[in-house]
Short mmCIF file of C-alpha atoms in Angstrom, two decimals:
data_model
loop_
_atom_site.label_atom_id
_atom_site.label_comp_id
_atom_site.label_asym_id
_atom_site.label_seq_id
_atom_site.Cartn_x
_atom_site.Cartn_y
_atom_site.Cartn_z
CA UNK A 1 -18.14 37.24 109.39
CA UNK A 2 -17.06 34.09 110.97
CA UNK A 3 -19.14 30.92 110.91
CA UNK A 4 -21.51 30.44 113.75
CA UNK A 5 -21.01 27.64 116.24
CA UNK A 6 -23.07 24.55 115.53
CA UNK A 7 -24.91 23.22 118.60
CA UNK A 8 -23.61 19.66 119.35
CA UNK A 9 -26.58 17.53 119.74
CA UNK A 10 -28.29 14.62 117.91
CA UNK A 11 -29.58 15.61 114.49
CA UNK A 12 -33.11 14.67 114.23
CA UNK A 13 -33.64 14.67 110.42
CA UNK A 14 -32.34 11.33 109.06
CA UNK A 15 -31.10 12.64 105.66
CA UNK A 16 -29.26 15.49 107.33
CA UNK A 17 -27.74 13.15 109.86
CA UNK A 18 -26.50 10.73 107.24
CA UNK A 19 -24.99 13.49 105.16
CA UNK A 20 -23.25 14.96 108.18
CA UNK A 21 -22.03 11.53 109.19
CA UNK A 22 -20.42 11.00 105.87
CA UNK A 23 -18.68 14.39 105.75
CA UNK A 24 -17.43 14.13 109.27
CA UNK A 25 -16.29 10.50 108.94
CA UNK A 26 -14.25 11.44 105.89
CA UNK A 27 -12.69 14.45 107.77
CA UNK A 28 -11.91 12.18 110.89
CA UNK A 29 -10.11 9.63 108.83
CA UNK A 30 -8.25 12.25 106.90
CA UNK A 31 -6.94 13.88 110.25
CA UNK A 32 -6.05 10.39 111.56
CA UNK A 33 -3.92 9.75 108.52
CA UNK A 34 -2.08 13.12 108.88
CA UNK A 35 -1.53 12.50 112.63
CA UNK A 36 -0.15 9.04 111.90
CA UNK A 37 2.16 10.18 109.25
CA UNK A 38 3.35 13.47 110.90
CA UNK A 39 3.85 12.01 114.36
CA UNK A 40 4.65 8.43 113.48
CA UNK A 41 1.76 7.30 115.61
CA UNK A 42 0.10 3.92 115.47
CA UNK A 43 -3.64 4.64 115.30
CA UNK A 44 -6.70 2.36 114.80
CA UNK A 45 -10.26 3.69 114.27
CA UNK A 46 -13.46 1.59 114.27
CA UNK A 47 -16.74 3.44 113.31
CA UNK A 48 -20.24 2.02 113.35
CA UNK A 49 -22.97 4.11 111.78
CA UNK A 50 -26.52 4.28 113.13
CA UNK A 51 -27.56 1.60 110.64
CA UNK A 52 -24.98 -0.80 111.84
CA UNK A 53 -22.42 -0.38 108.99
CA UNK A 54 -18.76 -0.53 109.93
CA UNK A 55 -15.69 1.47 108.75
CA UNK A 56 -12.18 1.03 110.03
CA UNK A 57 -8.71 2.37 109.39
CA UNK A 58 -5.36 1.77 111.03
CA UNK A 59 -1.81 2.85 110.49
CA UNK A 60 -0.28 1.51 107.41
CA UNK A 61 1.99 -1.61 107.71
CA UNK A 62 -0.21 -2.71 110.66
CA UNK A 63 -3.40 -4.53 111.06
CA UNK A 64 -6.29 -3.92 113.19
CA UNK A 65 -5.81 -7.04 115.16
CA UNK A 66 -2.33 -5.83 116.06
CA UNK A 67 -3.63 -2.55 117.29
CA UNK A 68 -6.25 -4.39 119.39
CA UNK A 69 -3.78 -6.80 120.90
CA UNK A 70 -1.39 -3.89 121.78
CA UNK A 71 -4.38 -2.25 123.46
CA UNK A 72 -5.09 -5.41 125.48
CA UNK A 73 -1.53 -5.77 126.59
CA UNK A 74 -1.19 -2.19 127.55
CA UNK A 75 -4.50 -1.96 129.53
CA UNK A 76 -4.53 -5.55 130.73
CA UNK A 77 -8.06 -6.04 129.39
CA UNK A 78 -9.28 -9.06 127.50
CA UNK A 79 -12.11 -9.27 124.94
CA UNK A 80 -14.28 -12.16 125.94
CA UNK A 81 -14.14 -14.82 123.13
CA UNK A 82 -17.52 -16.13 122.10
CA UNK A 83 -16.78 -19.88 122.14
CA UNK A 84 -19.91 -21.96 121.26
CA UNK A 85 -20.33 -24.55 124.11
CA UNK A 86 -20.50 -28.18 122.96
CA UNK A 87 -23.79 -28.76 124.85
CA UNK A 88 -25.48 -25.85 123.23
CA UNK A 89 -24.22 -27.03 119.78
CA UNK A 90 -25.56 -30.53 120.41
CA UNK A 91 -28.92 -29.09 121.49
CA UNK A 92 -29.28 -26.97 118.39
CA UNK A 93 -28.55 -29.95 116.28
CA UNK A 94 -31.24 -32.08 118.01
CA UNK A 95 -33.74 -29.26 117.47
CA UNK A 96 -32.87 -29.09 113.75
CA UNK A 97 -33.31 -32.88 113.46
CA UNK A 98 -36.77 -32.78 115.10
CA UNK A 99 -37.85 -29.89 112.96
CA UNK A 100 -36.76 -31.68 109.79
CA UNK A 101 -38.51 -34.83 110.86
CA UNK A 102 -41.61 -33.04 111.54
CA UNK A 103 -41.53 -31.39 108.17
CA UNK A 104 -40.83 -34.70 106.41
CA UNK A 105 -43.81 -36.40 108.26
CA UNK A 106 -46.12 -33.35 107.20
CA UNK A 107 -45.19 -33.88 103.56
CA UNK A 108 -45.80 -37.60 103.82
CA UNK A 109 -49.24 -37.07 105.30
CA UNK A 110 -50.20 -34.56 102.64
CA UNK A 111 -49.16 -37.34 100.05
CA UNK A 112 -51.34 -39.81 101.91
CA UNK A 113 -48.38 -41.80 103.35
CA UNK A 114 -47.57 -42.94 106.82
CA UNK A 115 -51.16 -42.16 108.23
CA UNK A 116 -51.37 -45.22 110.52
CA UNK A 117 -50.50 -43.30 113.65
CA UNK A 118 -52.99 -40.49 113.07
CA UNK A 119 -56.19 -40.27 115.14
CA UNK A 120 -59.64 -39.28 113.87
CA UNK A 121 -59.30 -35.65 114.86
CA UNK A 122 -55.87 -35.45 113.07
CA UNK A 123 -57.43 -36.93 109.91
CA UNK A 124 -60.22 -34.41 109.94
CA UNK A 125 -57.86 -31.63 110.40
CA UNK A 126 -55.63 -32.99 107.64
CA UNK A 127 -58.81 -33.33 105.35
CA UNK A 128 -59.76 -29.75 106.06
CA UNK A 129 -56.38 -28.47 105.22
CA UNK A 130 -56.36 -30.38 101.95
CA UNK A 131 -59.81 -29.13 100.96
CA UNK A 132 -58.64 -25.52 101.60
CA UNK A 133 -55.52 -26.08 99.44
CA UNK A 134 -57.65 -27.61 96.66
CA UNK A 135 -60.07 -24.59 96.84
CA UNK A 136 -57.02 -22.13 96.55
CA UNK A 137 -55.79 -24.18 93.55
CA UNK A 138 -59.17 -24.10 91.75
CA UNK A 139 -59.53 -20.44 92.44
CA UNK A 140 -56.16 -19.80 90.82
CA UNK A 141 -57.10 -22.01 87.85
CA UNK A 142 -60.34 -20.05 87.46
CA UNK A 143 -58.46 -16.76 87.40
CA UNK A 144 -56.00 -18.04 84.74
CA UNK A 145 -59.06 -19.23 82.63
CA UNK A 146 -60.75 -15.98 82.99
CA UNK A 147 -57.62 -14.09 81.83
CA UNK A 148 -57.23 -16.50 78.86
CA UNK A 149 -60.75 -16.00 77.89
CA UNK A 150 -60.42 -12.24 78.04
CA UNK A 151 -57.36 -12.53 75.89
CA UNK A 152 -59.20 -14.61 73.38
CA UNK A 153 -62.15 -12.24 73.17
CA UNK A 154 -59.78 -9.30 72.68
CA UNK A 155 -58.10 -11.10 69.93
CA UNK A 156 -61.47 -12.04 68.36
CA UNK A 157 -62.61 -8.35 68.42
CA UNK A 158 -59.25 -7.32 66.75
CA UNK A 159 -59.74 -9.97 63.98
CA UNK A 160 -63.29 -8.93 63.39
CA UNK A 161 -62.35 -5.26 62.98
CA UNK A 162 -59.58 -6.21 60.53
CA UNK A 163 -62.01 -8.37 58.56
CA UNK A 164 -64.45 -5.57 58.40
CA UNK A 165 -61.85 -3.19 57.19
CA UNK A 166 -60.75 -5.61 54.52
CA UNK A 167 -64.33 -6.23 53.33
CA UNK A 168 -64.97 -2.46 53.16
CA UNK A 169 -61.77 -2.00 51.14
CA UNK A 170 -62.66 -4.98 48.80
CA UNK A 171 -66.13 -3.58 48.12
CA UNK A 172 -64.67 -0.11 47.39
CA UNK A 173 -62.14 -1.67 44.99
CA UNK A 174 -64.86 -3.58 43.10
CA UNK A 175 -66.94 -0.36 42.81
CA UNK A 176 -63.96 1.57 41.55
CA UNK A 177 -63.16 -1.19 39.12
CA UNK A 178 -66.85 -1.37 37.83
CA UNK A 179 -66.85 2.38 37.43
CA UNK A 180 -63.55 2.36 35.43
CA UNK A 181 -64.81 -0.53 33.30
CA UNK A 182 -68.18 1.30 32.50
CA UNK A 183 -66.23 4.46 31.56
CA UNK A 184 -63.96 2.59 29.33
CA UNK A 185 -66.85 0.68 27.64
CA UNK A 186 -68.61 4.06 27.21
CA UNK A 187 -65.54 5.52 25.47
CA UNK A 188 -65.21 2.50 23.13
CA UNK A 189 -68.77 2.89 22.04
CA UNK A 190 -68.20 6.55 21.04
CA UNK A 191 -65.18 5.56 19.00
CA UNK A 192 -67.18 2.73 17.30
CA UNK A 193 -69.80 5.46 16.31
CA UNK A 194 -67.12 7.46 14.70
CA UNK A 195 -65.68 4.55 12.90
CA UNK A 196 -69.01 3.84 11.21
CA UNK A 197 -68.92 7.30 9.39
CA UNK A 198 -65.35 7.26 8.06
CA UNK A 199 -66.65 7.42 4.40
CA UNK A 200 -69.31 9.99 5.19
CA UNK A 201 -68.99 13.75 4.46
CA UNK A 202 -67.51 15.87 7.21
CA UNK A 203 -70.81 17.81 7.63
CA UNK A 204 -72.82 14.84 8.37
CA UNK A 205 -70.21 13.46 10.75
CA UNK A 206 -70.13 16.70 12.70
CA UNK A 207 -73.92 16.75 12.98
CA UNK A 208 -73.96 13.37 14.49
CA UNK A 209 -70.91 14.04 16.75
CA UNK A 210 -72.23 17.39 18.07
CA UNK A 211 -74.23 15.74 21.12
CA UNK A 212 -71.20 13.39 21.78
CA UNK A 213 -68.25 15.85 21.80
CA UNK A 214 -69.35 17.70 24.96
CA UNK A 215 -68.92 14.48 26.88
CA UNK A 216 -65.17 14.47 25.93
CA UNK A 217 -64.27 17.98 26.88
CA UNK A 218 -66.93 20.32 28.53
CA UNK A 219 -65.04 23.47 27.46
CA UNK A 220 -65.18 22.75 23.69
CA UNK A 221 -68.01 24.43 21.82
CA UNK A 222 -68.79 23.29 18.28
CA UNK A 223 -69.15 26.16 15.70
CA UNK A 224 -71.82 25.89 12.96
CA UNK A 225 -70.10 24.78 9.91
CA UNK A 226 -70.38 26.60 6.58
CA UNK A 227 -71.34 23.67 4.32
CA UNK A 228 -71.18 24.65 0.63
CA UNK A 229 -70.73 21.89 -1.96
CA UNK A 230 -68.59 24.36 -4.04
CA UNK A 231 -66.30 25.48 -1.08
CA UNK A 232 -64.01 23.63 1.32
CA UNK A 233 -65.50 22.61 4.57
CA UNK A 234 -63.80 24.43 7.56
CA UNK A 235 -64.33 23.16 11.06
CA UNK A 236 -63.20 25.27 13.98
CA UNK A 237 -63.33 24.69 17.61
CA UNK A 238 -63.82 27.41 19.95
CA UNK A 239 -62.02 27.09 23.34
#
């Protein structure tokens, strides 16, 4: 099936119109180059998009000005040159000088200088403008101060949280240290009790140590010794 014919009319969609313009502009320039090379023709193309952007192409070894000049000679038409008249130029310069002078006078008046020629109404107007300017400056200063205060409060809250965390950690560390110290001290007391009975018989030591040993290992059970002065003393631990 062949391609259907496209109705030649303005494309309403901006994106579609721009895409079509780019594609067809490239195709037009390509066909123009082929025509110039194949037929040794001198061609110049100037294209303006809907946004005002310009594209141009002319036969190689020529310039667009030469193509336009040849067109003018052939048709007898002249493109009007836009010469800036001297009088208009002088008028524009005078207007720029007046505007510059007015701005300089306004700056001097805001600085409190060259106010001798001002009338009472002009001074009131200038005073009101200065008061409005000062009010805007103060409002901006207050906004910046509020922002700085908020930042300082935020930093203060962060520092307080960090300080509280450090205090909690320090208290926990102290408690852990005291607990470890008490356990170590308890163990030392038990060892001291055993050292006092180094020269005592084994039976008496076991009788004294029986309430202490369970603290060292909850799974050890002390068996009743068979104490006989004529037999060896055997101690067994049942696990």
